[in-house]
Short mmCIF file of C-alpha atoms and ligand atoms in Angstrom, two decimals:
data_model
loop_
_atom_site.label_atom_id
_atom_site.label_comp_id
_atom_site.label_asym_id
_atom_site.label_seq_id
_atom_site.Cartn_x
_atom_site.Cartn_y
_atom_site.Cartn_z
CA MET A 297 -40.98 36.30 20.13
CA ARG A 298 -37.29 35.71 19.60
CA TYR A 299 -36.27 32.55 17.60
CA PRO A 300 -35.06 30.03 20.14
CA GLU A 301 -31.49 29.46 20.20
CA SER A 302 -29.99 26.81 18.15
CA LYS A 303 -29.04 23.15 19.78
CA LEU A 304 -26.71 22.88 16.63
CA PRO A 305 -25.42 26.16 15.86
CA ASP A 306 -22.63 24.83 13.63
CA VAL A 307 -24.66 22.22 11.81
CA GLY A 308 -25.95 22.76 8.46
CA THR A 309 -27.63 20.45 5.78
CA THR A 310 -25.84 17.06 5.60
CA ILE A 311 -23.55 17.03 2.77
CA PHE A 312 -25.26 13.85 1.34
CA THR A 313 -28.23 16.01 0.59
CA VAL A 314 -26.17 18.85 -0.42
CA MET A 315 -24.46 16.88 -3.05
CA SER A 316 -27.40 14.80 -4.10
CA GLN A 317 -29.19 18.01 -4.70
CA LEU A 318 -26.50 19.58 -6.37
CA ALA A 319 -26.12 16.36 -8.86
CA ALA A 320 -29.79 16.37 -9.64
CA GLU A 321 -29.83 20.08 -10.57
CA HIS A 322 -26.64 19.47 -12.86
CA ASN A 323 -27.92 16.20 -14.30
CA ALA A 324 -24.36 14.91 -13.03
CA ILE A 325 -23.86 11.37 -12.37
CA ASN A 326 -24.29 10.88 -8.56
CA LEU A 327 -21.00 8.91 -7.21
CA ALA A 328 -21.59 11.20 -3.68
CA GLN A 329 -24.44 10.01 -1.54
CA GLY A 330 -23.97 6.24 -0.97
CA PHE A 331 -26.54 4.07 -2.61
CA PRO A 332 -26.94 1.40 -5.18
CA ASP A 333 -28.36 2.35 -8.34
CA PHE A 334 -29.57 -1.18 -9.16
CA ASN A 335 -32.44 -2.96 -7.45
CA GLY A 336 -32.65 -5.37 -4.37
CA PRO A 337 -33.32 -9.23 -5.03
CA LYS A 338 -36.35 -10.15 -6.77
CA LEU A 339 -37.50 -12.33 -3.84
CA LEU A 340 -37.21 -9.56 -1.36
CA LEU A 341 -39.10 -7.42 -3.46
CA ASP A 342 -41.78 -9.68 -4.31
CA ALA A 343 -42.32 -10.86 -0.54
CA VAL A 344 -42.87 -7.33 0.34
CA ASP A 345 -45.66 -7.21 -2.20
CA LYS A 346 -47.10 -10.56 -0.65
CA TYR A 347 -46.78 -8.81 3.06
CA VAL A 348 -48.46 -5.74 1.96
CA SER A 349 -51.37 -7.34 0.13
CA SER A 350 -51.63 -9.92 2.80
CA GLY A 351 -52.40 -7.53 5.39
CA ALA A 352 -49.22 -7.09 7.51
CA ASN A 353 -49.80 -3.57 7.74
CA GLN A 354 -50.27 -2.64 11.33
CA TYR A 355 -47.64 -1.96 13.97
CA ALA A 356 -44.87 -4.36 14.56
CA PRO A 357 -43.87 -5.09 17.84
CA MET A 358 -41.72 -2.34 19.37
CA THR A 359 -38.34 -4.86 19.39
CA GLY A 360 -38.93 -6.19 15.85
CA VAL A 361 -41.16 -8.76 14.35
CA ALA A 362 -39.86 -12.31 16.17
CA GLU A 363 -39.17 -14.07 12.69
CA LEU A 364 -36.73 -11.07 11.61
CA ARG A 365 -34.91 -11.09 15.20
CA GLU A 366 -34.63 -14.87 14.85
CA GLN A 367 -32.78 -14.70 11.53
CA ILE A 368 -30.43 -11.89 12.90
CA ALA A 369 -29.53 -14.52 15.66
CA ILE A 370 -29.10 -17.32 13.23
CA LYS A 371 -26.83 -14.64 11.21
CA VAL A 372 -24.85 -13.47 14.12
CA GLN A 373 -23.97 -17.02 15.33
CA ARG A 374 -23.01 -17.91 11.68
CA LEU A 375 -20.99 -15.42 11.18
CA TYR A 376 -19.45 -14.19 14.58
CA GLY A 377 -19.97 -17.36 16.52
CA ARG A 378 -22.28 -15.91 19.35
CA LYS A 379 -25.48 -17.23 20.59
CA VAL A 380 -27.44 -13.94 20.91
CA SER A 381 -31.15 -13.96 22.36
CA ALA A 382 -33.47 -12.68 19.75
CA ASN A 383 -35.86 -11.45 22.75
CA ASN A 384 -33.31 -9.57 24.88
CA GLU A 385 -30.36 -8.81 22.68
CA ILE A 386 -31.55 -7.81 19.32
CA THR A 387 -33.86 -4.66 18.41
CA VAL A 388 -34.96 -3.91 15.03
CA THR A 389 -34.64 -0.22 13.97
CA SER A 390 -35.47 2.28 11.23
CA GLY A 391 -32.09 2.35 9.68
CA ALA A 392 -28.45 2.58 11.64
CA THR A 393 -28.64 6.33 11.81
CA GLU A 394 -31.70 5.94 14.43
CA ALA A 395 -29.86 2.93 16.15
CA ILE A 396 -26.88 5.14 16.62
CA TYR A 397 -28.79 7.70 18.05
CA ALA A 398 -30.74 5.54 20.34
CA ALA A 399 -27.58 4.11 21.53
CA ILE A 400 -25.97 7.67 22.27
CA ALA A 401 -28.93 8.83 23.93
CA ALA A 402 -29.56 5.69 26.08
CA VAL A 403 -25.98 6.26 27.97
CA VAL A 404 -24.53 9.41 27.30
CA HIS A 405 -25.33 11.75 30.37
CA PRO A 406 -24.76 15.77 30.29
CA GLY A 407 -20.78 16.23 30.31
CA ASP A 408 -19.70 12.63 29.31
CA GLU A 409 -17.14 12.44 26.87
CA VAL A 410 -17.49 10.44 23.48
CA LEU A 411 -14.53 9.50 21.40
CA VAL A 412 -15.22 9.73 17.48
CA LEU A 413 -12.29 8.62 14.84
CA ASP A 414 -12.26 11.40 12.27
CA PRO A 415 -13.06 11.34 9.49
CA ALA A 416 -16.08 10.07 11.22
CA PHE A 417 -19.80 9.47 9.79
CA ASP A 418 -21.76 12.83 10.11
CA CYS A 419 -24.52 11.46 12.33
CA TYR A 420 -22.27 10.72 15.13
CA ASN A 421 -21.56 14.40 16.28
CA PRO A 422 -24.82 15.65 16.44
CA ALA A 423 -26.39 13.13 18.30
CA ILE A 424 -23.76 13.23 20.89
CA VAL A 425 -24.11 17.02 21.60
CA LEU A 426 -28.22 16.69 21.32
CA ASN A 427 -27.52 14.69 24.44
CA GLY A 428 -25.29 16.69 26.45
CA GLY A 429 -21.99 14.98 25.52
CA VAL A 430 -18.78 16.25 24.47
CA ALA A 431 -17.17 14.81 21.42
CA VAL A 432 -13.46 14.22 21.33
CA HIS A 433 -12.17 13.72 18.01
CA VAL A 434 -9.08 11.66 17.40
CA GLN A 435 -7.60 11.60 13.79
CA LEU A 436 -7.14 8.48 11.68
CA LYS A 437 -3.80 8.55 9.98
CA PRO A 438 -3.86 9.29 6.36
CA PRO A 439 -3.23 7.84 3.59
CA THR A 440 -4.30 4.36 5.25
CA PHE A 441 -6.38 6.03 7.98
CA ALA A 442 -5.11 3.49 10.48
CA LEU A 443 -5.92 3.70 14.23
CA ASP A 444 -3.72 5.59 16.15
CA TRP A 445 -3.62 3.76 19.29
CA GLN A 446 -1.37 5.94 21.21
CA ALA A 447 -4.02 9.08 20.29
CA VAL A 448 -6.70 7.06 21.24
CA ALA A 449 -5.41 6.27 24.68
CA ALA A 450 -4.30 9.56 25.12
CA ALA A 451 -7.88 11.10 24.46
CA ILE A 452 -9.05 8.98 27.30
CA THR A 453 -10.06 10.62 30.65
CA THR A 454 -12.20 9.69 33.55
CA LYS A 455 -15.10 11.30 31.62
CA THR A 456 -14.98 9.00 28.86
CA LYS A 457 -18.03 7.18 28.35
CA LEU A 458 -18.03 5.86 24.83
CA ILE A 459 -16.14 5.25 21.85
CA ILE A 460 -17.50 4.75 18.42
CA PHE A 461 -15.73 2.65 16.02
CA ASN A 462 -16.92 1.87 12.41
CA THR A 463 -15.41 -0.88 10.38
CA PRO A 464 -15.51 -1.42 7.42
CA HIS A 465 -15.12 2.52 7.28
CA ASN A 466 -17.11 5.20 5.75
CA PRO A 467 -15.90 7.30 4.30
CA THR A 468 -12.24 6.03 4.00
CA GLY A 469 -12.86 2.10 3.26
CA ALA A 470 -10.17 1.29 5.90
CA VAL A 471 -10.96 -1.77 8.07
CA MET A 472 -9.97 -2.90 11.74
CA SER A 473 -7.49 -5.74 12.12
CA SER A 474 -7.20 -8.31 14.69
CA ALA A 475 -4.05 -6.17 16.15
CA ASP A 476 -6.76 -3.21 16.31
CA LEU A 477 -8.98 -5.50 18.35
CA GLN A 478 -6.50 -6.56 20.37
CA GLN A 479 -5.35 -2.95 21.37
CA LEU A 480 -8.85 -1.69 22.20
CA THR A 481 -9.64 -4.92 24.37
CA GLU A 482 -6.44 -3.77 26.45
CA LEU A 483 -7.31 -0.25 26.22
CA VAL A 484 -10.88 -0.74 27.85
CA ARG A 485 -10.28 -3.67 30.34
CA GLY A 486 -10.92 -2.39 33.70
CA THR A 487 -13.00 0.57 32.61
CA ASP A 488 -16.60 1.24 32.34
CA ILE A 489 -15.83 2.78 28.55
CA LEU A 490 -18.83 1.76 26.31
CA LEU A 491 -18.33 1.03 22.47
CA ILE A 492 -20.44 1.13 19.71
CA GLY A 493 -19.61 -0.75 16.74
CA ASP A 494 -21.12 0.61 13.58
CA ASP A 495 -21.19 -2.36 11.66
CA VAL A 496 -23.36 -1.30 8.58
CA TYR A 497 -20.60 -2.54 5.85
CA GLU A 498 -19.85 -5.90 7.69
CA HIS A 499 -20.73 -7.72 4.47
CA ILE A 500 -18.70 -5.56 2.28
CA ILE A 501 -15.03 -6.41 2.86
CA PHE A 502 -12.28 -7.51 0.43
CA ASP A 503 -9.21 -9.49 -0.43
CA GLY A 504 -10.21 -12.55 1.71
CA ALA A 505 -10.55 -10.02 4.94
CA GLU A 506 -12.69 -10.98 7.62
CA HIS A 507 -15.19 -8.47 9.40
CA LEU A 508 -14.17 -8.57 13.00
CA SER A 509 -17.36 -7.73 14.84
CA PHE A 510 -17.43 -6.65 18.56
CA VAL A 511 -19.95 -9.31 19.08
CA LYS A 512 -16.98 -11.98 18.31
CA TYR A 513 -15.01 -11.00 21.35
CA ASP A 514 -16.83 -11.51 24.74
CA GLU A 515 -14.77 -8.85 26.52
CA LEU A 516 -15.68 -6.17 23.82
CA TYR A 517 -19.49 -7.33 23.15
CA GLN A 518 -20.32 -7.04 26.90
CA ARG A 519 -19.66 -3.25 26.59
CA SER A 520 -20.98 -2.85 22.91
CA PHE A 521 -23.90 -1.96 21.23
CA VAL A 522 -23.43 -3.50 17.35
CA ILE A 523 -25.16 -1.70 14.79
CA SER A 524 -25.80 -3.06 11.31
CA SER A 525 -28.01 -2.33 8.35
CA PHE A 526 -30.12 -4.04 5.84
CA GLY A 527 -30.35 -1.02 3.36
CA LYS A 528 -26.51 -1.82 2.59
CA THR A 529 -26.74 -5.57 2.65
CA TYR A 530 -29.92 -5.83 0.33
CA HIS A 531 -29.31 -2.63 -1.94
CA VAL A 532 -32.50 -0.85 -0.35
CA THR A 533 -31.16 2.06 1.47
CA GLY A 534 -34.44 3.82 1.04
CA TRP A 535 -36.13 1.35 3.26
CA LYS A 536 -34.42 2.65 6.27
CA ILE A 537 -34.12 -0.58 8.50
CA GLY A 538 -31.50 -1.67 10.51
CA TYR A 539 -30.63 -3.39 13.85
CA CYS A 540 -28.73 -3.03 16.95
CA VAL A 541 -27.24 -6.37 18.80
CA ALA A 542 -26.30 -5.60 22.53
CA PRO A 543 -26.26 -7.40 25.72
CA ALA A 544 -29.65 -7.60 27.83
CA HIS A 545 -28.66 -4.90 30.31
CA LEU A 546 -27.61 -2.45 27.09
CA THR A 547 -30.32 -3.66 25.35
CA SER A 548 -33.06 -2.75 27.94
CA GLU A 549 -31.59 0.90 28.02
CA PHE A 550 -31.51 1.13 24.25
CA ARG A 551 -35.12 0.00 23.97
CA LYS A 552 -36.17 2.95 26.41
CA VAL A 553 -35.11 5.17 23.63
CA HIS A 554 -36.15 3.40 20.69
CA GLN A 555 -39.84 3.18 21.61
CA PHE A 556 -40.15 6.78 22.15
CA LEU A 557 -38.00 7.79 18.97
CA ASN A 558 -39.69 5.42 16.65
CA PHE A 559 -41.57 3.01 18.43
CA CYS A 560 -41.26 0.39 15.30
CA THR A 561 -40.35 -0.17 12.12
CA ALA A 562 -42.18 -0.89 9.08
CA THR A 563 -44.17 -4.39 9.22
CA PRO A 564 -44.01 -5.87 5.64
CA LEU A 565 -40.44 -4.90 5.20
CA GLN A 566 -39.51 -6.96 8.29
CA TYR A 567 -41.38 -10.04 7.50
CA ALA A 568 -39.78 -9.76 4.11
CA LEU A 569 -36.48 -9.42 5.19
CA ALA A 570 -36.95 -12.31 7.56
CA ASP A 571 -38.06 -14.63 4.56
CA ILE A 572 -35.06 -13.86 2.32
CA MET A 573 -32.66 -14.27 5.37
CA ALA A 574 -34.15 -17.69 5.95
CA LYS A 575 -34.08 -18.75 2.08
CA GLN A 576 -31.06 -17.18 0.47
CA PRO A 577 -28.25 -16.80 3.14
CA GLN A 578 -25.94 -16.81 0.21
CA HIS A 579 -27.11 -13.02 -0.74
CA TYR A 580 -24.97 -11.77 2.17
CA LEU A 581 -22.16 -14.38 1.83
CA GLN A 582 -21.49 -13.29 -1.74
CA LEU A 583 -21.48 -9.51 -0.99
CA PRO A 584 -17.58 -9.16 -0.64
CA GLU A 585 -16.98 -10.82 -4.16
CA PHE A 586 -19.84 -8.80 -5.60
CA TYR A 587 -18.69 -5.12 -4.24
CA GLN A 588 -14.84 -6.16 -4.75
CA ARG A 589 -15.50 -6.60 -8.55
CA LYS A 590 -16.83 -3.21 -8.61
CA ARG A 591 -14.13 -1.75 -6.40
CA ASP A 592 -11.56 -3.33 -8.94
CA LEU A 593 -13.52 -2.14 -12.20
CA PHE A 594 -13.86 1.35 -10.94
CA ASN A 595 -9.99 1.68 -9.85
CA GLN A 596 -9.22 0.29 -13.26
CA LEU A 597 -11.17 2.74 -15.03
CA MET A 598 -9.56 5.42 -13.02
CA ALA A 599 -6.07 4.31 -13.46
CA PRO A 600 -5.16 6.21 -16.60
CA GLY A 601 -6.42 9.25 -14.77
CA ARG A 602 -4.28 11.48 -12.21
CA PHE A 603 -6.41 10.47 -9.17
CA SER A 604 -4.55 8.57 -6.95
CA GLY A 605 -5.12 6.13 -3.78
CA ILE A 606 -5.12 3.04 -1.88
CA PRO A 607 -7.84 0.58 -2.95
CA ALA A 608 -10.69 0.40 -0.11
CA ALA A 609 -10.35 -2.57 1.99
CA GLY A 610 -13.93 -2.45 2.71
CA SER A 611 -17.25 -0.41 2.16
CA TYR A 612 -18.62 0.77 -1.18
CA PHE A 613 -16.32 3.93 -1.20
CA GLN A 614 -13.11 4.85 -2.73
CA VAL A 615 -11.24 7.65 -1.38
CA LEU A 616 -9.10 9.33 -4.11
CA ASP A 617 -6.56 12.15 -3.96
CA TYR A 618 -6.66 14.80 -6.39
CA SER A 619 -3.70 17.08 -5.62
CA GLN A 620 -2.48 16.18 -9.13
CA ILE A 621 -5.51 17.63 -10.53
CA SER A 622 -6.35 20.96 -8.52
CA ASP A 623 -5.61 23.52 -5.82
CA LEU A 624 -8.76 23.77 -5.13
CA ASP A 625 -10.36 22.79 -1.53
CA ASP A 626 -12.40 19.58 -1.42
CA MET A 627 -15.91 21.25 -1.34
CA ALA A 628 -14.85 23.37 -4.02
CA PHE A 629 -13.41 20.57 -6.02
CA CYS A 630 -16.65 18.48 -5.63
CA GLN A 631 -18.66 21.49 -6.51
CA TYR A 632 -16.63 21.78 -9.81
CA LEU A 633 -16.60 18.03 -10.32
CA THR A 634 -20.55 18.11 -10.34
CA GLU A 635 -21.28 21.23 -11.94
CA GLU A 636 -18.37 21.10 -14.51
CA VAL A 637 -17.41 17.59 -15.17
CA GLY A 638 -20.71 16.02 -14.30
CA VAL A 639 -20.01 13.74 -11.63
CA ALA A 640 -20.72 14.29 -8.09
CA ALA A 641 -18.29 13.08 -5.27
CA ILE A 642 -18.22 13.56 -1.56
CA PRO A 643 -15.43 15.84 0.35
CA ILE A 644 -13.83 14.34 3.11
CA SER A 645 -12.76 17.16 5.17
CA VAL A 646 -16.86 17.70 6.16
CA PHE A 647 -16.24 14.50 8.31
CA CYS A 648 -13.07 16.01 10.11
CA LYS A 649 -12.76 18.65 13.21
CA VAL A 650 -9.40 18.92 11.75
CA PRO A 651 -9.62 18.66 7.98
CA PRO A 652 -6.55 16.47 6.66
CA LYS A 653 -3.64 18.06 4.85
CA MET A 654 -4.12 15.83 1.71
CA ARG A 655 -6.65 16.77 -0.93
CA LEU A 656 -9.25 13.56 -0.84
CA VAL A 657 -12.87 13.07 -2.20
CA ARG A 658 -15.10 9.93 -2.01
CA PHE A 659 -16.49 8.01 -4.60
CA CYS A 660 -19.27 5.42 -4.21
CA PHE A 661 -18.75 2.51 -6.56
CA ALA A 662 -22.22 0.74 -5.53
CA LYS A 663 -23.40 1.32 -9.21
CA SER A 664 -24.03 -0.53 -12.59
CA ASP A 665 -20.91 -1.03 -14.51
CA GLU A 666 -22.72 1.32 -17.12
CA THR A 667 -22.59 4.02 -14.60
CA LEU A 668 -18.98 3.45 -13.34
CA LYS A 669 -17.84 3.50 -16.78
CA ALA A 670 -19.65 6.73 -17.72
CA ALA A 671 -18.52 8.54 -14.69
CA CYS A 672 -14.85 7.17 -15.07
CA GLU A 673 -14.61 8.50 -18.78
CA LYS A 674 -15.43 11.94 -17.46
CA LEU A 675 -12.95 11.84 -14.65
CA VAL A 676 -9.98 10.34 -16.42
CA LYS A 677 -10.00 13.31 -18.55
CA LEU A 678 -9.13 15.65 -15.93
N1 LIG B 73 -24.40 6.07 4.29
C1 LIG B 73 -24.63 6.96 3.33
C2 LIG B 73 -23.49 7.74 2.76
O1 LIG B 73 -22.34 7.73 3.40
C3 LIG B 73 -25.27 8.26 3.20
C4 LIG B 73 -26.62 8.27 4.23
C5 LIG B 73 -27.28 9.45 4.32
O2 LIG B 73 -27.67 10.02 3.34
N2 LIG B 73 -27.43 9.83 5.36
O3 LIG B 73 -23.23 8.25 1.52
#
């Protein structure tokens, strides 16, 4: 028997797995894959214990437990001023990655074009290809990674079905401005183009900036899947729980995929998250301050060294240029950092169809102060 032809011939193992494995093998400090090295709030962890031992262990409703969808609706109204229906516009998913896949699978037909902005998070492209779509890559402009609206407009054709945005942006830390949202609104007005707003870092935004979710703007929301992640917000990335907010006509298509992709998401986690959202809304309201302090600490500790860059405007990632340190390409440099220096990072070129000319790597600063100090002590010596 012959092996089946690969549906993803150009795809290898995701960089996050590659770098976390390499970090473990070499006992390096892992600033590569984005996850905190501290725990979620005790109230949340205790609530999971409570729901597991009291028997909330069978299937949740396919759309998510009602209490959690209600709390998401309250949050969306509080932060973005829109009253969304918990029943018809909110679906709880097993992580944002599942939601992104389900949204793409729900609307992309063979031959449809999907615009992605490079550097683009690595799950977008395979999901487009697996559904017969064609990914069209537009580059964000380094060093700020601002959106190039002329390039976006030039990439749109009659086949453009969907554009995927991500703000605050992984891997670059850039955020969309109100001028960007205005440009986008004008660009899609009168078209059938749909949008994904990958908002997983919505609460991790700095220097007083406001997260501009597509949910806020009626013209944009009517064509959007807005996706977020409890993993980032509650420091529990391993729980793989997120959600999608979309108008009813898009939510019903989204759920047709979600119900057969995953059916439903872990029940006790959903009840516990509903509890903490009701009892401690200040948790997510304080995240900008919490992570801005870590960003600033990381950049202060790195200042004496030879890495350079612009402080991240959001997300828990800092991109830095290493051209004063090495001529290696970014993958080789990350291997060297992990194996020889003892700190793992993520190369930026893996997120790009056309690798950027700058020599850039991404560090995750969602770490305890001790971890950041230990890592920076090694990095500033280079
Ligand atoms: N979002 C995380 C990051 O960017 C990784 C997610 C994953 O490992 N799939 O590092």
